[in-house]
Coordinates of C-alpha atoms in Angstrom, one line a residue:
X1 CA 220.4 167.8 -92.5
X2 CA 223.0 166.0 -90.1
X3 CA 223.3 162.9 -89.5
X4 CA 225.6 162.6 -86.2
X5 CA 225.9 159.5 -84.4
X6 CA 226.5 159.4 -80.7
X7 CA 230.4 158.1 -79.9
X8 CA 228.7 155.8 -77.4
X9 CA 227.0 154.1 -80.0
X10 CA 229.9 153.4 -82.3
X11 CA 231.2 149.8 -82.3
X12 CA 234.1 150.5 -85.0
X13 CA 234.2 151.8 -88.1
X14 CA 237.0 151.8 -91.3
X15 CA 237.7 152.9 -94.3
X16 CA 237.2 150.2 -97.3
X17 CA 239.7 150.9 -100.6
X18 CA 238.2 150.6 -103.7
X19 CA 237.9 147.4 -105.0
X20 CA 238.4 145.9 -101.9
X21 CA 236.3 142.8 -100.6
X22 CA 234.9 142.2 -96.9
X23 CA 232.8 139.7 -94.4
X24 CA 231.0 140.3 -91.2
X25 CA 229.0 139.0 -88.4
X26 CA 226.2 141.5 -87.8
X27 CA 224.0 141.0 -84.4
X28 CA 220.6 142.0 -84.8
X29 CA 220.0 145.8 -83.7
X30 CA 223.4 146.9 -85.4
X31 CA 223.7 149.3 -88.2
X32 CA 226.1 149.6 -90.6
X33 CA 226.7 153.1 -92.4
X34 CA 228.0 153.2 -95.4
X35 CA 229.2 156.8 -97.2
X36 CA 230.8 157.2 -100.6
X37 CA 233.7 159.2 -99.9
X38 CA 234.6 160.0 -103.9
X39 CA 231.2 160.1 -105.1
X40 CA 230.2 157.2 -108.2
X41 CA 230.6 154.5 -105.5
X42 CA 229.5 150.6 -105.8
X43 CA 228.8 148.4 -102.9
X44 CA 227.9 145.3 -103.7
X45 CA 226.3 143.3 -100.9
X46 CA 224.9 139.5 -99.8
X47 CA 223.6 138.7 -96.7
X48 CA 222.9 135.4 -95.0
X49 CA 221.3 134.5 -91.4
X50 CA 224.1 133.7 -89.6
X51 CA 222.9 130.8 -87.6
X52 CA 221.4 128.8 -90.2
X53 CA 223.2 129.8 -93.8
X54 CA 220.9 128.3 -95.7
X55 CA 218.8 131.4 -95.0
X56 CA 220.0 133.8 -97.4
X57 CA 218.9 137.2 -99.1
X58 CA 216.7 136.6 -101.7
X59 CA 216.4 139.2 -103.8
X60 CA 213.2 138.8 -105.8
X61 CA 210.8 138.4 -103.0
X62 CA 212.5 141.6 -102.1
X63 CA 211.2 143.1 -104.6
X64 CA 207.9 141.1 -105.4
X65 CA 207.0 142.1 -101.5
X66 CA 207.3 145.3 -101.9
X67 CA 206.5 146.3 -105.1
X68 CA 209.6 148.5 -106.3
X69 CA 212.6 147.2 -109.0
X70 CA 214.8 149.6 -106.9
X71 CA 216.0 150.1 -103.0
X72 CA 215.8 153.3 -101.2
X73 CA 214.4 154.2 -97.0
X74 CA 211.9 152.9 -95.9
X75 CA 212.4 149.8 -98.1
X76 CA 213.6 146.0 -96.3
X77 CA 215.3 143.2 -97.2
X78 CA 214.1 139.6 -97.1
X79 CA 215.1 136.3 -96.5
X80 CA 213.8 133.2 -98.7
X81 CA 212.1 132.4 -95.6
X82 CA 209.8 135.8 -95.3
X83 CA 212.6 137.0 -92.8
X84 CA 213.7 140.7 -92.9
X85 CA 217.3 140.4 -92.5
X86 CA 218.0 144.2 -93.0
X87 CA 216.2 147.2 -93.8
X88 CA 217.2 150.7 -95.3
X89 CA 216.0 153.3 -92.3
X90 CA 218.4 156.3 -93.6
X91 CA 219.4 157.1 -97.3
X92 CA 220.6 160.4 -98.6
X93 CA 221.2 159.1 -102.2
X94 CA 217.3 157.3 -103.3
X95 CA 218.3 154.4 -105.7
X96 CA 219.8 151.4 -105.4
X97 CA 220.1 148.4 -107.5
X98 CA 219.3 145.7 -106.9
X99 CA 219.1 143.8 -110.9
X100 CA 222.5 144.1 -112.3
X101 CA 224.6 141.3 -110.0
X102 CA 228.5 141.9 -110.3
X103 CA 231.2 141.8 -112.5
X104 CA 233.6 138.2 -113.6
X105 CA 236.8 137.7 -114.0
X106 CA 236.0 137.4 -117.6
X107 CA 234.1 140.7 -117.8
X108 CA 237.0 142.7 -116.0
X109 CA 239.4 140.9 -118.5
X110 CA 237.3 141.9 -121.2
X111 CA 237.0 145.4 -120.1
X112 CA 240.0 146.7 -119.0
X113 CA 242.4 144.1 -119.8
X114 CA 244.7 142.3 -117.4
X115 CA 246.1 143.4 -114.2
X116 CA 247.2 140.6 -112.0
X117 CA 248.5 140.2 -108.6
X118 CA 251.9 139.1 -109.8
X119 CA 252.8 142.6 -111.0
X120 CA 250.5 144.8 -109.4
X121 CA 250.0 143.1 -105.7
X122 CA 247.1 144.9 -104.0
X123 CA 246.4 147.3 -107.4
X124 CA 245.6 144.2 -108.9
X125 CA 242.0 144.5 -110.5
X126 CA 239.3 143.1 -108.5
X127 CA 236.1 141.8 -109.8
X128 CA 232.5 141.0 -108.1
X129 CA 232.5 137.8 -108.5
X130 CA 235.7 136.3 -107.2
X131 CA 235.6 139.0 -104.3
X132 CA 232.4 137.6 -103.0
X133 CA 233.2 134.2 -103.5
X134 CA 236.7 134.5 -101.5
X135 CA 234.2 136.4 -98.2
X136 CA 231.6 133.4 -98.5
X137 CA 234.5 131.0 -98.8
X138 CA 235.7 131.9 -95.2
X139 CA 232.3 131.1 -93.8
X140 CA 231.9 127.7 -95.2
X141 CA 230.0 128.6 -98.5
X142 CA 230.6 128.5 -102.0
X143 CA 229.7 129.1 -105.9
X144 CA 226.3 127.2 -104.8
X145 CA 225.4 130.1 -102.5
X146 CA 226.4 133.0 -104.6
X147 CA 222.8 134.3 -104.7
X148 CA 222.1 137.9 -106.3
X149 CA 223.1 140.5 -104.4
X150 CA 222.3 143.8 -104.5
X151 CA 224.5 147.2 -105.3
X152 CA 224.4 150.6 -103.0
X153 CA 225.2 153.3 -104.4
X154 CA 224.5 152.2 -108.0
X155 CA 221.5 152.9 -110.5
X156 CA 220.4 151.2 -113.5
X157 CA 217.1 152.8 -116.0
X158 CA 215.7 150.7 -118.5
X159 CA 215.7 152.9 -122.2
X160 CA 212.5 152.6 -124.5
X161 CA 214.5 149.0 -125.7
X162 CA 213.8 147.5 -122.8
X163 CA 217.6 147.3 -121.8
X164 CA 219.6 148.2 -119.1
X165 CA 221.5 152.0 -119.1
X166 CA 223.8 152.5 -116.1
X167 CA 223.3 156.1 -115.3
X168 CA 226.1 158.2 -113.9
X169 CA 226.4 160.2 -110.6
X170 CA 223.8 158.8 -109.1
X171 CA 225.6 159.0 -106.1
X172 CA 227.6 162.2 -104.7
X173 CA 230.8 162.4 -102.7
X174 CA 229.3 162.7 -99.2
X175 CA 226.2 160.3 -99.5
X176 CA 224.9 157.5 -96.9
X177 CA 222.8 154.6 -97.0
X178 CA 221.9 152.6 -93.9
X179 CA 221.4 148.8 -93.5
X180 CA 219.7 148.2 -89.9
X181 CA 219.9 144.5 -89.3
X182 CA 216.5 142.6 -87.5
X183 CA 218.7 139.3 -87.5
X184 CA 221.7 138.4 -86.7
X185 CA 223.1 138.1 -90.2
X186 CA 226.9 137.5 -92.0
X187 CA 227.5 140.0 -94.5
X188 CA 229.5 139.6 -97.5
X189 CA 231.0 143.1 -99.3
X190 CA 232.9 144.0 -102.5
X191 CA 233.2 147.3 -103.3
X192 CA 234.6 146.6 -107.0
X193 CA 233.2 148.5 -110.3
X194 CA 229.1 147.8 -111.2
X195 CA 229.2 145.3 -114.2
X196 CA 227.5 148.2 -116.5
X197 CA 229.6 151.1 -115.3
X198 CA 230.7 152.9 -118.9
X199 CA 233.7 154.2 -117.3
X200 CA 236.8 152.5 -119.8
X201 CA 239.1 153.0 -116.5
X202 CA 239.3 150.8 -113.4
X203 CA 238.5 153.5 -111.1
X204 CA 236.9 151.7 -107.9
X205 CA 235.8 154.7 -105.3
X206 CA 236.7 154.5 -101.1
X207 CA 233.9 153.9 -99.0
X208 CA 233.6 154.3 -95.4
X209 CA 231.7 152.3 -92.8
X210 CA 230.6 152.5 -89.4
X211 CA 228.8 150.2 -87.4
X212 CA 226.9 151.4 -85.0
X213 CA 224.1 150.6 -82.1
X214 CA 220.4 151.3 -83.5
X215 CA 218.6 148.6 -81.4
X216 CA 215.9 147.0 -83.9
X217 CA 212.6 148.2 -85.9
X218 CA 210.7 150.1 -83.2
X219 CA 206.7 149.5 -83.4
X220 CA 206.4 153.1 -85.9
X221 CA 209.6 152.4 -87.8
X222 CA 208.9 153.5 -91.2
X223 CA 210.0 150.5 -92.8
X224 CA 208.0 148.6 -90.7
X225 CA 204.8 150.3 -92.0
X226 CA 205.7 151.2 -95.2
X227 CA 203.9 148.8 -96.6
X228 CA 201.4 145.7 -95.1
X229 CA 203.1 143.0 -96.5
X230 CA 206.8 144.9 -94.4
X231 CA 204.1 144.3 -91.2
X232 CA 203.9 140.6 -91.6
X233 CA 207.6 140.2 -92.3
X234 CA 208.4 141.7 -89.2
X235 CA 206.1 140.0 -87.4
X236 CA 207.8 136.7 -89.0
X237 CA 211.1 137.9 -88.0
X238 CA 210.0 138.9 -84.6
X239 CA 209.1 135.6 -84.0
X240 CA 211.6 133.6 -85.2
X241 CA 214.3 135.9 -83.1
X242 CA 212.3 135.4 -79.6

């Protein structure tokens, strides 16, 4: 199946290193694509409206809403106000989580030892935590507003114990996920290592993004009617960006 865009469409588009960190202003019918060029990619992502940033993802009623512990098409993302700041129109990999937050400093320390900027400049190891916090930071926000997030590209199982198993090649060298935005929304990235990735190397993977003209959720979007409670929050949203 291809999934062309039309040149016309295309606002800009770059290629993010591996353990790289990001912010953005998205306007409301804008999509960003995002592709895992290596295959075994992470993306981990926070959104917040971005004219009143006390609106934020929240990542439960996500959930709670509609019914899943994992993000695929068809599925949306709401605010803690009953907003849908994004949803997922397009997905070629099927599972996404959205439990396992992002790595420390302390965990990256513990994990693959030190690596600092002092001797290593931009090889330097990244971690989850700090990269989000540096994106929020330029937008006025802080440690405060470090809500869960939610990782692309990344699966997590539960095993008969009840615990968290990261499972491996979930994503495949070629594979896109979609976040359509309904509100004009600032979006924080980091593209360092999930937290339970079993991997002993730091091994980040390249991801690509394009953003992209989409115009937003049509009356028969499929996210829109994927579920009744998906209704209302568009209606909520709807309203709120007259």
């Amino acid at each position: 199946m291809t999934h062309d865009l039309q040149a016309s469409n295309i606002l800009w588009n770059e290629t993010f290193p591996g353990g790289g960190h990001w912010s953005y202003k998205v306007k409301r019918g804008t999509t960003l694509r995002f592709t895992d060029l290596d295959g075994g990619a992470n993306m981990a992502v926070l959104l917040y409206r971005a004219d009143e940033r006390l609106e934020r993802l929240n990542v439960p009623d996500t959930l709670k809403a509609q019914h899943t512990a994992h993000l695929t098409a068809g599925h949306v993302l709401y605010s803690d106000m009953g907003n849908i700041l994004a949803s997922i129109p397009l997905d070629t990999v099927g599972w996404h989580d959205p439990l396992c937050g992002v790595s420390t400093a302390a965990s990256v320390l513990a994990k693959f030892g030190a690596h600092r900027y002092q001797e290593h400049r931009n090889a330097m190891y990244r971690n989850g935590q700090d990269s989000l916090l540096v994106e929020i930071g330029k937008w006025g926000l802080g440690l405060r507003d470090l809500v869960p997030n939610i990782n692309l590209f990344s699966k997590v199982a539960v095993d008969a114990d009840g615990r968290f198993v990261f499972v491996p090649d979930n994503s495949k060298a070629g594979d896109l996920v979609e976040l359509r935005f309904e509100m004009d929304t600032l979006v924080a990235l980091s593209s360092a290592p999930h937290p339970l990735d079993p991997n002993p190397d730091y091994a980040p993977r390249k991801i690509s993004v394009v953003a992209y003209t989409s115009g937003p959720a049509g009356a028969d979007d499929p996210c829109r009617l994927s579920c009744p409670e998906n209704g209302r929050g568009y209606t909520n949203t709807e309203l709120t960006t007259r």
